[in-house]
Short mmCIF file of C-alpha atoms in Angstrom, two decimals:
data_model
loop_
_atom_site.label_atom_id
_atom_site.label_comp_id
_atom_site.label_asym_id
_atom_site.label_seq_id
_atom_site.Cartn_x
_atom_site.Cartn_y
_atom_site.Cartn_z
CA UNK A 594 109.73 34.12 -136.43
CA UNK A 595 107.61 37.97 -135.56
CA UNK A 596 104.20 37.84 -135.41
CA UNK A 597 104.02 39.19 -139.41
CA UNK A 598 105.63 35.70 -140.62
CA UNK A 599 103.04 33.93 -138.39
CA UNK A 600 100.03 35.16 -139.31
CA UNK A 601 101.25 34.86 -142.86
CA UNK A 602 101.48 31.10 -142.50
CA UNK A 603 98.99 30.58 -141.17
CA UNK A 604 97.01 32.47 -144.32
CA UNK A 605 98.19 30.42 -146.18
CA UNK A 606 97.43 26.71 -144.73
CA UNK A 607 94.01 27.81 -144.42
CA UNK A 608 93.49 29.16 -148.01
CA UNK A 609 92.52 26.34 -150.72
CA UNK A 610 95.00 25.58 -153.23
CA UNK A 611 92.09 27.77 -155.78
CA UNK A 612 93.20 30.26 -154.10
CA UNK A 613 97.12 30.55 -154.32
CA UNK A 614 97.03 32.60 -157.60
CA UNK A 615 94.95 35.70 -155.80
CA UNK A 616 98.49 35.66 -153.81
CA UNK A 617 100.32 38.79 -154.10
CA UNK A 618 103.64 37.88 -156.46
CA UNK A 619 106.03 37.85 -153.82
CA UNK A 620 103.73 35.04 -151.38
CA UNK A 621 103.88 32.63 -154.19
CA UNK A 622 107.10 33.14 -155.77
CA UNK A 623 108.94 33.47 -152.22
CA UNK A 624 107.42 31.95 -149.18
CA UNK A 625 105.18 28.87 -150.93
CA UNK A 626 108.49 26.33 -152.92
CA UNK A 627 110.05 27.29 -149.11
CA UNK A 628 106.72 26.14 -147.08
CA UNK A 629 106.05 23.26 -148.89
CA UNK A 630 109.52 21.97 -149.95
CA UNK A 631 109.93 21.86 -145.66
CA UNK A 632 106.40 20.29 -145.58
CA UNK A 633 107.91 17.76 -147.86
CA UNK A 634 110.70 17.26 -145.67
CA UNK A 635 108.35 16.15 -142.95
CA UNK A 636 106.31 14.09 -144.33
CA UNK A 637 108.95 11.96 -145.61
CA UNK A 638 110.38 12.02 -142.19
CA UNK A 639 107.11 11.24 -140.93
CA UNK A 640 107.13 7.97 -143.09
CA UNK A 641 110.73 7.41 -142.57
CA UNK A 642 109.95 7.17 -138.43
CA UNK A 643 110.52 4.42 -137.23
CA UNK A 644 108.90 5.67 -133.21
CA UNK A 645 105.04 4.42 -133.77
CA UNK A 646 106.97 1.04 -134.05
CA UNK A 647 108.68 1.11 -131.51
CA UNK A 648 107.49 -0.56 -127.69
CA UNK A 649 105.47 1.48 -126.27
CA UNK A 650 105.67 2.20 -122.32
CA UNK A 651 102.44 0.90 -120.74
CA UNK A 652 101.17 2.78 -117.41
CA UNK A 653 99.19 1.11 -114.43
CA UNK A 654 96.94 3.40 -115.11
CA UNK A 655 94.98 4.09 -118.14
CA UNK A 656 95.38 6.52 -120.52
CA UNK A 657 93.46 9.43 -122.22
CA UNK A 658 94.44 11.01 -125.19
CA UNK A 659 93.35 13.88 -126.53
CA UNK A 660 95.29 14.73 -130.38
CA UNK A 661 94.41 16.29 -133.52
CA UNK A 662 96.05 15.89 -137.15
CA UNK A 663 96.14 19.81 -137.77
CA UNK A 664 97.73 23.03 -135.49
CA UNK A 665 95.63 25.00 -132.80
CA UNK A 666 91.71 25.73 -132.68
CA UNK A 667 90.81 22.08 -132.58
CA UNK A 668 89.27 23.03 -128.73
CA UNK A 669 92.40 20.27 -127.43
CA UNK A 670 92.37 22.38 -124.54
CA UNK A 671 89.11 22.54 -123.49
CA UNK A 672 88.60 18.92 -124.01
CA UNK A 673 91.33 17.54 -121.74
CA UNK A 674 89.61 20.16 -118.91
CA UNK A 675 86.77 18.49 -119.20
CA UNK A 676 87.73 15.41 -119.42
CA UNK A 677 89.20 16.34 -115.73
CA UNK A 678 86.50 17.38 -114.63
CA UNK A 679 84.30 14.73 -115.72
CA UNK A 680 86.35 11.90 -114.44
CA UNK A 681 87.09 14.18 -110.98
CA UNK A 682 83.02 13.82 -110.83
CA UNK A 683 82.83 10.20 -111.07
CA UNK A 684 85.77 9.82 -108.31
CA UNK A 685 88.64 9.57 -109.60
CA UNK A 686 91.70 11.71 -109.88
CA UNK A 687 93.48 12.66 -113.34
CA UNK A 688 96.67 12.81 -114.17
CA UNK A 689 97.12 15.92 -117.40
CA UNK A 690 100.58 15.38 -118.63
CA UNK A 691 101.14 18.13 -120.69
CA UNK A 692 104.55 19.53 -122.67
CA UNK A 693 103.77 23.25 -121.79
CA UNK A 694 105.19 24.56 -125.18
CA UNK A 695 105.32 27.78 -126.54
CA UNK A 696 104.99 29.84 -123.35
CA UNK A 697 103.20 27.32 -121.64
CA UNK A 698 99.66 28.91 -121.37
CA UNK A 699 97.98 25.81 -121.72
CA UNK A 700 98.59 24.28 -118.53
CA UNK A 701 98.52 27.00 -116.86
CA UNK A 702 95.19 27.80 -117.43
CA UNK A 703 94.47 24.27 -116.64
CA UNK A 704 95.95 24.03 -113.35
CA UNK A 705 93.93 27.53 -112.68
CA UNK A 706 90.38 26.16 -113.73
CA UNK A 707 91.27 22.34 -112.24
CA UNK A 708 92.10 24.00 -108.94
CA UNK A 709 88.80 22.98 -107.48
CA UNK A 710 89.41 19.72 -108.57
CA UNK A 711 91.24 16.70 -107.20
CA UNK A 712 93.60 17.45 -111.31
CA UNK A 713 97.37 16.11 -110.42
CA UNK A 714 99.23 17.70 -113.52
CA UNK A 715 102.53 16.67 -114.63
CA UNK A 716 104.80 18.97 -117.15
CA UNK A 717 107.48 18.07 -119.34
CA UNK A 718 108.60 16.44 -122.90
CA UNK A 719 109.05 13.15 -121.93
CA UNK A 720 105.78 12.49 -120.20
CA UNK A 721 106.64 8.80 -119.77
CA UNK A 722 108.78 9.65 -117.44
CA UNK A 723 106.95 12.80 -115.72
CA UNK A 724 103.88 10.20 -115.81
CA UNK A 725 106.35 8.06 -113.35
CA UNK A 726 107.54 10.51 -111.36
CA UNK A 727 104.19 11.70 -110.65
CA UNK A 728 103.16 8.07 -110.36
CA UNK A 729 105.76 7.59 -107.29
CA UNK A 730 104.52 10.02 -105.69
CA UNK A 731 101.05 9.89 -105.46
CA UNK A 732 100.21 6.57 -106.09
CA UNK A 733 97.30 4.79 -108.11
CA UNK A 734 94.76 3.27 -108.00
CA UNK A 735 93.63 0.09 -110.39
CA UNK A 736 92.01 0.76 -113.22
CA UNK A 737 89.80 -1.94 -112.67
CA UNK A 738 88.40 -0.67 -109.82
CA UNK A 739 87.08 2.63 -110.95
CA UNK A 740 85.90 1.79 -114.49
CA UNK A 741 84.96 -2.02 -114.59
CA UNK A 742 82.38 -1.68 -112.71
CA UNK A 743 79.02 0.07 -112.91
CA UNK A 744 79.05 2.41 -109.55
CA UNK A 745 82.32 3.80 -107.48
CA UNK A 746 81.59 3.34 -103.72
CA UNK A 747 85.09 4.22 -103.11
CA UNK A 748 84.97 7.86 -105.03
CA UNK A 749 84.75 9.56 -102.01
CA UNK A 750 87.93 7.01 -100.62
CA UNK A 751 89.27 7.37 -103.90
CA UNK A 752 89.98 11.23 -103.63
CA UNK A 753 90.72 11.72 -100.37
CA UNK A 754 93.15 9.08 -101.39
CA UNK A 755 95.45 11.60 -103.36
CA UNK A 756 95.58 8.65 -105.57
CA UNK A 757 96.08 9.05 -109.56
CA UNK A 758 92.75 6.90 -110.84
CA UNK A 759 93.21 7.93 -115.16
CA UNK A 760 96.10 9.81 -117.21
CA UNK A 761 95.29 12.42 -119.93
CA UNK A 762 97.44 12.69 -122.46
CA UNK A 763 97.19 16.38 -123.55
CA UNK A 764 98.32 16.78 -127.56
CA UNK A 765 98.72 12.73 -127.33
CA UNK A 766 98.74 11.79 -131.03
CA UNK A 767 101.93 12.19 -131.87
CA UNK A 768 103.44 10.82 -129.42
CA UNK A 769 104.15 7.41 -129.46
CA UNK A 770 106.00 6.64 -126.37
CA UNK A 771 103.30 6.02 -124.04
CA UNK A 772 100.35 2.89 -124.67
CA UNK A 773 97.03 4.99 -124.61
CA UNK A 774 93.49 2.73 -123.80
CA UNK A 775 91.75 5.92 -125.74
CA UNK A 776 92.24 8.06 -128.55
CA UNK A 777 89.95 11.23 -128.50
CA UNK A 778 90.91 12.97 -132.03
CA UNK A 779 89.33 16.84 -132.32
CA UNK A 780 88.75 18.33 -135.40
CA UNK A 781 87.44 21.96 -135.64
CA UNK A 782 84.01 22.12 -137.54
CA UNK A 783 84.78 25.36 -139.73
CA UNK A 784 89.11 24.54 -140.86
CA UNK A 785 88.98 20.98 -140.34
CA UNK A 786 91.63 20.27 -142.87
CA UNK A 787 92.70 23.68 -144.13
CA UNK A 788 95.21 23.02 -147.34
CA UNK A 789 95.80 19.40 -146.19
CA UNK A 790 99.30 20.44 -146.70
CA UNK A 791 101.57 19.48 -144.04
CA UNK A 792 103.36 21.81 -142.01
CA UNK A 793 104.47 24.43 -142.32
CA UNK A 794 102.82 24.57 -145.47
CA UNK A 795 99.54 23.44 -144.19
CA UNK A 796 97.94 23.16 -141.14
CA UNK A 797 98.44 19.10 -141.78
CA UNK A 798 100.90 17.51 -138.87
CA UNK A 799 99.62 13.64 -140.15
CA UNK A 800 98.12 12.65 -143.02
CA UNK A 801 93.90 12.48 -143.61
CA UNK A 802 94.42 8.07 -142.95
CA UNK A 803 95.46 8.70 -139.39
CA UNK A 804 91.65 9.21 -138.36
CA UNK A 805 91.66 5.52 -138.65
CA UNK A 806 93.88 5.35 -135.13
CA UNK A 807 91.11 7.24 -133.20
CA UNK A 808 88.39 5.88 -130.62
CA UNK A 809 86.46 9.07 -130.91
CA UNK A 810 86.26 11.41 -132.69
CA UNK A 811 85.03 15.09 -132.30
CA UNK A 812 83.98 18.13 -134.11
CA UNK A 813 84.55 21.23 -131.99
CA UNK A 814 82.90 23.87 -132.74
CA UNK A 815 79.99 22.47 -134.00
CA UNK A 816 77.21 25.15 -133.65
CA UNK A 817 79.05 27.12 -135.89
CA UNK A 818 79.67 25.10 -139.29
CA UNK A 819 76.57 23.65 -141.39
CA UNK A 820 75.41 20.89 -141.44
CA UNK A 821 76.99 21.02 -145.44
CA UNK A 822 80.22 20.56 -143.44
CA UNK A 823 79.40 18.99 -141.09
CA UNK A 824 78.57 15.66 -143.23
CA UNK A 825 81.68 16.73 -145.51
CA UNK A 826 83.68 15.60 -142.07
CA UNK A 827 81.71 12.93 -141.28
CA UNK A 828 82.67 11.60 -145.40
CA UNK A 829 86.25 12.03 -145.00
CA UNK A 830 86.39 10.13 -141.55
CA UNK A 831 84.48 7.40 -143.32
CA UNK A 832 86.57 7.23 -146.60
CA UNK A 833 90.20 7.13 -144.13
CA UNK A 834 88.72 4.50 -142.74
CA UNK A 835 87.48 5.81 -139.50
CA UNK A 836 84.63 3.52 -137.54
CA UNK A 837 84.49 4.91 -134.52
CA UNK A 838 82.12 7.35 -132.68
CA UNK A 839 81.65 10.80 -133.21
CA UNK A 840 80.68 13.63 -130.94
CA UNK A 841 80.08 17.82 -131.11
CA UNK A 842 81.59 19.61 -129.06
CA UNK A 843 80.57 24.06 -128.17
CA UNK A 844 82.49 26.67 -126.25
CA UNK A 845 79.84 27.74 -123.79
CA UNK A 846 80.59 30.65 -121.83
CA UNK A 847 80.36 30.71 -118.32
CA UNK A 848 81.21 34.10 -116.75
CA UNK A 849 83.73 37.31 -117.66
CA UNK A 850 86.52 38.21 -114.74
CA UNK A 851 88.90 40.86 -114.79
CA UNK A 852 92.68 40.81 -114.76
CA UNK A 853 93.17 41.74 -111.92
CA UNK A 854 90.53 40.01 -110.07
CA UNK A 855 91.13 35.96 -111.26
CA UNK A 856 88.66 35.14 -108.81
CA UNK A 857 85.84 37.54 -109.30
CA UNK A 858 83.05 36.03 -111.84
CA UNK A 859 81.11 38.45 -113.55
CA UNK A 860 77.70 37.88 -115.19
CA UNK A 861 77.72 38.16 -118.83
CA UNK A 862 75.53 40.36 -119.34
CA UNK A 863 77.76 42.78 -118.01
CA UNK A 864 78.91 43.31 -121.88
CA UNK A 865 75.39 44.17 -123.01
CA UNK A 866 75.88 48.22 -123.30
CA UNK A 867 79.25 48.13 -123.95
CA UNK A 868 82.19 48.99 -126.87
CA UNK A 869 84.52 45.70 -126.89
CA UNK A 870 87.27 45.04 -128.34
CA UNK A 871 87.91 41.35 -128.51
CA UNK A 872 92.36 40.68 -128.44
CA UNK A 873 93.24 37.34 -129.04
CA UNK A 874 95.81 35.08 -129.93
CA UNK A 875 94.48 31.82 -130.17
CA UNK A 876 94.10 29.14 -133.08
CA UNK A 877 90.14 29.92 -133.52
CA UNK A 878 89.47 33.86 -133.48
CA UNK A 879 86.62 33.57 -135.27
CA UNK A 880 84.98 31.57 -132.56
CA UNK A 881 86.24 33.80 -129.88
CA UNK A 882 84.06 36.91 -131.77
CA UNK A 883 81.61 35.07 -132.74
CA UNK A 884 80.62 33.67 -128.54
CA UNK A 885 81.34 37.75 -127.59
CA UNK A 886 78.56 38.74 -130.24
CA UNK A 887 76.52 35.85 -128.68
CA UNK A 888 76.08 37.93 -125.46
CA UNK A 889 75.23 41.17 -126.99
CA UNK A 890 77.71 43.80 -126.11
CA UNK A 891 76.53 47.40 -128.58
CA UNK A 892 79.72 47.12 -130.71
CA UNK A 893 82.83 45.27 -131.52
CA UNK A 894 86.34 45.42 -132.66
CA UNK A 895 88.78 42.87 -133.08
CA UNK A 896 93.28 41.97 -133.38
CA UNK A 897 93.70 39.45 -133.74
CA UNK A 898 97.84 37.56 -133.45
CA UNK A 899 99.09 33.81 -133.82
CA UNK A 900 98.60 31.50 -131.58
CA UNK A 901 100.54 31.95 -128.82
CA UNK A 902 101.92 35.32 -129.13
CA UNK A 903 103.62 36.66 -126.17
CA UNK A 904 102.46 40.76 -126.02
CA UNK A 905 104.88 42.20 -126.66
CA UNK A 906 105.56 46.13 -126.11
CA UNK A 907 104.41 47.32 -129.12
CA UNK A 908 101.03 45.32 -129.20
CA UNK A 909 100.33 46.71 -126.21
CA UNK A 910 100.92 50.03 -128.13
CA UNK A 911 98.73 48.88 -130.54
CA UNK A 912 95.98 48.11 -128.48
CA UNK A 913 96.07 51.24 -126.23
CA UNK A 914 95.59 53.12 -129.30
CA UNK A 915 92.63 51.12 -130.69
CA UNK A 916 90.81 51.10 -127.43
CA UNK A 917 91.04 55.49 -127.62
CA UNK A 918 90.20 55.57 -131.04
CA UNK A 919 87.17 54.00 -129.92
CA UNK A 920 86.30 55.84 -127.11
CA UNK A 921 86.92 59.06 -129.51
CA UNK A 922 84.59 57.39 -131.99
CA UNK A 923 81.48 56.35 -129.67
CA UNK A 924 82.75 58.23 -126.64
CA UNK A 925 81.62 55.95 -124.61
CA UNK A 926 84.11 53.78 -122.27
CA UNK A 927 85.70 49.94 -124.71
CA UNK A 928 86.21 47.16 -122.55
CA UNK A 929 89.32 44.94 -124.15
CA UNK A 930 87.87 41.67 -123.78
CA UNK A 931 90.76 38.35 -123.94
CA UNK A 932 90.59 34.63 -123.38
CA UNK A 933 91.67 32.79 -120.76
CA UNK A 934 94.71 31.83 -122.40
CA UNK A 935 95.58 34.81 -123.86
CA UNK A 936 94.96 35.60 -119.89
CA UNK A 937 97.06 32.80 -118.70
CA UNK A 938 99.84 33.38 -120.74
CA UNK A 939 101.10 37.08 -119.89
CA UNK A 940 98.63 38.36 -117.34
CA UNK A 941 100.86 41.03 -116.18
CA UNK A 942 101.33 42.22 -119.62
CA UNK A 943 97.50 42.00 -119.90
CA UNK A 944 97.36 44.95 -116.36
CA UNK A 945 100.01 47.84 -117.59
CA UNK A 946 97.03 48.49 -120.02
CA UNK A 947 95.15 51.97 -119.19
CA UNK A 948 91.64 50.04 -119.97
CA UNK A 949 89.50 48.22 -118.27
CA UNK A 950 90.86 44.33 -119.35
CA UNK A 951 88.50 42.03 -118.98
CA UNK A 952 88.85 38.21 -119.06
CA UNK A 953 85.71 35.33 -121.05
CA UNK A 954 85.84 32.28 -119.01
CA UNK A 955 84.50 29.06 -120.71
CA UNK A 956 83.88 25.88 -121.30
CA UNK A 957 83.16 22.56 -123.49
CA UNK A 958 80.14 21.48 -123.43
CA UNK A 959 79.15 18.22 -125.59
CA UNK A 960 76.12 19.29 -127.81
CA UNK A 961 72.97 16.97 -127.40
CA UNK A 962 72.80 15.04 -130.79
CA UNK A 963 70.77 11.98 -131.99
CA UNK A 964 71.39 11.24 -128.34
CA UNK A 965 74.77 11.43 -128.10
CA UNK A 966 75.65 14.25 -125.29
CA UNK A 967 77.76 14.66 -122.38
CA UNK A 968 76.44 11.08 -120.32
CA UNK A 969 77.06 9.60 -123.45
CA UNK A 970 80.37 10.89 -124.21
CA UNK A 971 81.79 9.73 -120.36
CA UNK A 972 79.80 5.96 -121.07
CA UNK A 973 81.23 6.16 -124.29
CA UNK A 974 85.05 6.74 -123.12
CA UNK A 975 84.61 4.15 -119.68
CA UNK A 976 83.82 1.78 -122.04
CA UNK A 977 86.96 1.68 -124.48
CA UNK A 978 88.76 1.67 -121.00
CA UNK A 979 87.00 -0.79 -119.20
CA UNK A 980 87.15 -3.03 -122.53
CA UNK A 981 91.41 -2.62 -124.26
CA UNK A 982 91.76 -1.93 -119.60
CA UNK A 983 91.23 -6.41 -119.32
CA UNK A 984 93.98 -6.83 -121.48
CA UNK A 985 97.27 -5.01 -120.70
CA UNK A 986 99.77 -5.76 -117.51
CA UNK A 987 100.30 -1.99 -116.27
CA UNK A 988 103.34 -1.20 -114.40
CA UNK A 989 105.05 1.16 -113.75
CA UNK A 990 108.83 1.33 -111.75
CA UNK A 991 108.56 2.43 -108.23
CA UNK A 992 104.74 3.04 -108.27
CA UNK A 993 102.52 1.96 -106.02
CA UNK A 994 98.86 0.49 -106.23
CA UNK A 995 96.67 -0.12 -104.21
#
């Protein structure tokens, strides 16, 4: 499927059914019936699937799942990064379990960003097998040493030992083979459920009733959503049996680096008098544009591609021509600005551009809201682990406990 087709499907998925009559006739006559039929097949296969009821593998360390009900733009990868750093600061070495699909841009980004921590990354579709292998290799710290005491006096020792203290299951909500202690569900505050149809007619991977499984719901891009949107999301949570804690998050920019110098840290204000072309292939490009606009460049233009898209020769030509037109129009140099995911997907392609290409580095932040800030978020995660961990027999073949 080419990028134009993926972008069309993404637009259809975001459009409510009331907007369908306004779409071009060919889209309605040809595309929608095919997508609707495929969605029905997916929904039926989910209902008939017995995988959810098969015995799940239990790891000897707590498992924190980060997932979502809809495709893309929910802040899942930034949350995995946030959790890994938070556990590291607590003296607990995290193991990140990721499938590594769509070119592997997310694990590449996580590996680069977490290189200064004790985090370990295991990549593979069979995440239970990957976890088993990693636990055998590094050993593990029993959860009672890390989560069931108010203070962990041996945190430095735990990090130095290299033993794993927690597993973070990336994109874990629909991954049934591993038992999890904490189910964190990410929701995009701007487009939470799209048109509520199943993939590919819409963005849904499971019905809204699955929200009832959540231990924690995090509404991402909450800083960009209106109070009415946030209230509607909370109402949907309540209507679908979710009695969990609700937190709010946003992406906060920290610095900029050039594609040829990834260890460099330029201050955000280097954009202040610049013409900027924002190029992205991510799930929620509007959030990227908003963040850049808040930094305050002189002028912003944009080129959006479908999520996880690899820039090919034709794309790079379009980017180059757009840069040239902006330079001619404003008589000033133009900066091509991309996200970290776009950089990590294929940095070599970006380096071929005859332009300055900079990367915006951002981190997830739990927004203070009615005393529901970052400290309360991690306190809640640890509390759930301490409660669920007491009743579970934790074994894995060949892994060694402390």
